[in-house]
PDB file of C-alpha atoms in Angstrom:
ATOM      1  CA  UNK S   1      46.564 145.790-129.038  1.00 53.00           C
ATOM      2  CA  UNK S   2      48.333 147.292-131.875  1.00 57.00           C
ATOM      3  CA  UNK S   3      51.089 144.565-133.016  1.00 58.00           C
ATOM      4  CA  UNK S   4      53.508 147.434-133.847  1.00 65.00           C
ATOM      5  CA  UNK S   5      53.933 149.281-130.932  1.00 78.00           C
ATOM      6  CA  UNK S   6      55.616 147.324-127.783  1.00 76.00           C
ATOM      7  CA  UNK S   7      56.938 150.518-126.391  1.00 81.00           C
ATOM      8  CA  UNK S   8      53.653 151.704-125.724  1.00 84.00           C
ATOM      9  CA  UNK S   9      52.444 148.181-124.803  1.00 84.00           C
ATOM     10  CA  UNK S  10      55.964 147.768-122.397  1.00 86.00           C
ATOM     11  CA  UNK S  11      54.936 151.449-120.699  1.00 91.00           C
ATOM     12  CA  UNK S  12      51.545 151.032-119.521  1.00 90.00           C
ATOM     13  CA  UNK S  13      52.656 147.296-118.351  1.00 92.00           C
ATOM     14  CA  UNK S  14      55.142 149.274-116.124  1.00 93.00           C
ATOM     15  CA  UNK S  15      52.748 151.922-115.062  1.00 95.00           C
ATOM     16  CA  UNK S  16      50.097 149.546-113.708  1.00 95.00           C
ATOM     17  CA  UNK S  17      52.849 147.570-112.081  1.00 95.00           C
ATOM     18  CA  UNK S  18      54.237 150.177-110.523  1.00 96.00           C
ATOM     19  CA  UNK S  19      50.234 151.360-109.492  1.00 96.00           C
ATOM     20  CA  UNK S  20      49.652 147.982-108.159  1.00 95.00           C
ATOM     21  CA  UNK S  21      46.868 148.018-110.070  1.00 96.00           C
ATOM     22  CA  UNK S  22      46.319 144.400-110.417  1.00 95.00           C
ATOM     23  CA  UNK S  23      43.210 143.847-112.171  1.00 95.00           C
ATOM     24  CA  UNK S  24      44.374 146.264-115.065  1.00 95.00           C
ATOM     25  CA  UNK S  25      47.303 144.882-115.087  1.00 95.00           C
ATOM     26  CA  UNK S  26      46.004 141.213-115.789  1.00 95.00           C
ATOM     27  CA  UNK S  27      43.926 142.284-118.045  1.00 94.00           C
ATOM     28  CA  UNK S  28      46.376 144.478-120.133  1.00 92.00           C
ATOM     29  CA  UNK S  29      49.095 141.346-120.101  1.00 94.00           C
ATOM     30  CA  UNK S  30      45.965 139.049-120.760  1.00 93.00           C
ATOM     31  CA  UNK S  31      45.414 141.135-123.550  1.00 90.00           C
ATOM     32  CA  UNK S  32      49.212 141.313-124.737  1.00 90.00           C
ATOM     33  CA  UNK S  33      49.384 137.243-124.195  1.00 93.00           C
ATOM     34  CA  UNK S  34      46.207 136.630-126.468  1.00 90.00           C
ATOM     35  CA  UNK S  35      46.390 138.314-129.424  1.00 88.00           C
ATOM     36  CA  UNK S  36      47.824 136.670-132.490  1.00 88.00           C
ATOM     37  CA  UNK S  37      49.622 139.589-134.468  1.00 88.00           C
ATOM     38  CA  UNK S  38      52.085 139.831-131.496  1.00 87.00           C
ATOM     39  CA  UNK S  39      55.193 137.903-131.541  1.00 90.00           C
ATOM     40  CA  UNK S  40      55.156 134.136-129.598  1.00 94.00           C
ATOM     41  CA  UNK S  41      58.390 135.325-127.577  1.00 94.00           C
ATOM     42  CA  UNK S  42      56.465 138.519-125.996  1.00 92.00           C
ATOM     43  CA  UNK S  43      52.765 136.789-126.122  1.00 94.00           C
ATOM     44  CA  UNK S  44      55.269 134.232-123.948  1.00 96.00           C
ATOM     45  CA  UNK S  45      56.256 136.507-121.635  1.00 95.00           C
ATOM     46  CA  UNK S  46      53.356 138.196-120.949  1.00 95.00           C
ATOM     47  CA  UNK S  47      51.812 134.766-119.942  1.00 97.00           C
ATOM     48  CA  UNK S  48      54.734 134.249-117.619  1.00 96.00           C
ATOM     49  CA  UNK S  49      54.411 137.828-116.355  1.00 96.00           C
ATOM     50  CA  UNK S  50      51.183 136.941-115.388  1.00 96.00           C
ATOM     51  CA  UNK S  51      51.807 133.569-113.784  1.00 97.00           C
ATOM     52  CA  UNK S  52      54.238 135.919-111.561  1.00 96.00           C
ATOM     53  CA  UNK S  53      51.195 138.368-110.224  1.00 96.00           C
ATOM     54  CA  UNK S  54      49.255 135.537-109.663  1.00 96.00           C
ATOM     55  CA  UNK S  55      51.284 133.775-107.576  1.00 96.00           C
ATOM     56  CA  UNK S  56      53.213 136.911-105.935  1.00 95.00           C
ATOM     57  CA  UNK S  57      50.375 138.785-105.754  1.00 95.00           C
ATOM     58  CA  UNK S  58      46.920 137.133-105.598  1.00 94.00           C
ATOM     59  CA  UNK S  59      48.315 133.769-104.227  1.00 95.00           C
ATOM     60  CA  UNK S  60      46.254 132.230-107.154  1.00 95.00           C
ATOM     61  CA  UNK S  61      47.712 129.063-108.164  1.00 96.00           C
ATOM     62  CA  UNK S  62      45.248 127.865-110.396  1.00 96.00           C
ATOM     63  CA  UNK S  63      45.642 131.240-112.291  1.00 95.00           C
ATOM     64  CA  UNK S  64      49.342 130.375-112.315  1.00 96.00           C
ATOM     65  CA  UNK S  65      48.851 126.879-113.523  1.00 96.00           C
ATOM     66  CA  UNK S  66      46.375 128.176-116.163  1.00 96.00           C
ATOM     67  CA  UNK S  67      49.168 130.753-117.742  1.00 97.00           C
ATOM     68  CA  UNK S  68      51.996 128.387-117.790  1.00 96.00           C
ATOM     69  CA  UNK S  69      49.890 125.762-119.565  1.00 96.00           C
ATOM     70  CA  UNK S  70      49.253 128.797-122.316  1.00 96.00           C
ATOM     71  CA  UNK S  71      52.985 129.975-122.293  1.00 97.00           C
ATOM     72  CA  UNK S  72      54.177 126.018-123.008  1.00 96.00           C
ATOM     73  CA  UNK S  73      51.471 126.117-125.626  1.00 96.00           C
ATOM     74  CA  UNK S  74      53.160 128.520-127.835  1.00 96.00           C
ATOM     75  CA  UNK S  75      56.822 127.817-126.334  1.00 96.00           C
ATOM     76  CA  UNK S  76      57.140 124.523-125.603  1.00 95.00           C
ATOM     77  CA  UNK S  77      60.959 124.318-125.471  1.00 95.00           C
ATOM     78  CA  UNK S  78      61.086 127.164-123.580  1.00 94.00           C
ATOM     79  CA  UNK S  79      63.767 126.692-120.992  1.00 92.00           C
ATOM     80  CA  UNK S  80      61.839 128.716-118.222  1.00 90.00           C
ATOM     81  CA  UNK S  81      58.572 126.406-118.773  1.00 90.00           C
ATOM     82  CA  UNK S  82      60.376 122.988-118.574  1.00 85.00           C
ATOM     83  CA  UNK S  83      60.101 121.876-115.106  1.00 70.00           C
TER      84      UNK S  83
END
């Protein structure tokens, strides 16, 4: 993942989504979530955008337990991830 270019990051996020190609989707947003050069607030919501297609899609709540844990790692007052 290149740090300076969301757009392109944003588009194929979208295209897969739309594709319902899961796998590649987790593992673009898995990507996104774990690389250091991007910013906390969009490594944040790629972990939440994965929590969502885990629980939405592959009924995995381990998976969805497991990417909120990471998102409140980086953000923990994040409003969304206080519960």
């Amino acid at each position: 993942w290149a740090a300076d270019e969301p757009d392109a990051h944003d588009a194929l996020v979208d295209a897969l989504s739309e594709r319902s190609a899961w796998p590649e989707l987790i593992a673009a947003l898995d990507g996104l979530a774990s690389t250091p050069e991007i910013s906390t607030e969009r490594r944040v919501a790629a972990y939440k955008r994965l929590a969502h297609v885990r629980l939405e899609v592959l009924g995995d709540d381990d998976g969805v337990v497991r990417e909120l844990e990471s998102a409140l790692a980086l953000a923990p007052e994040d409003p969304d991830l206080l519960l």
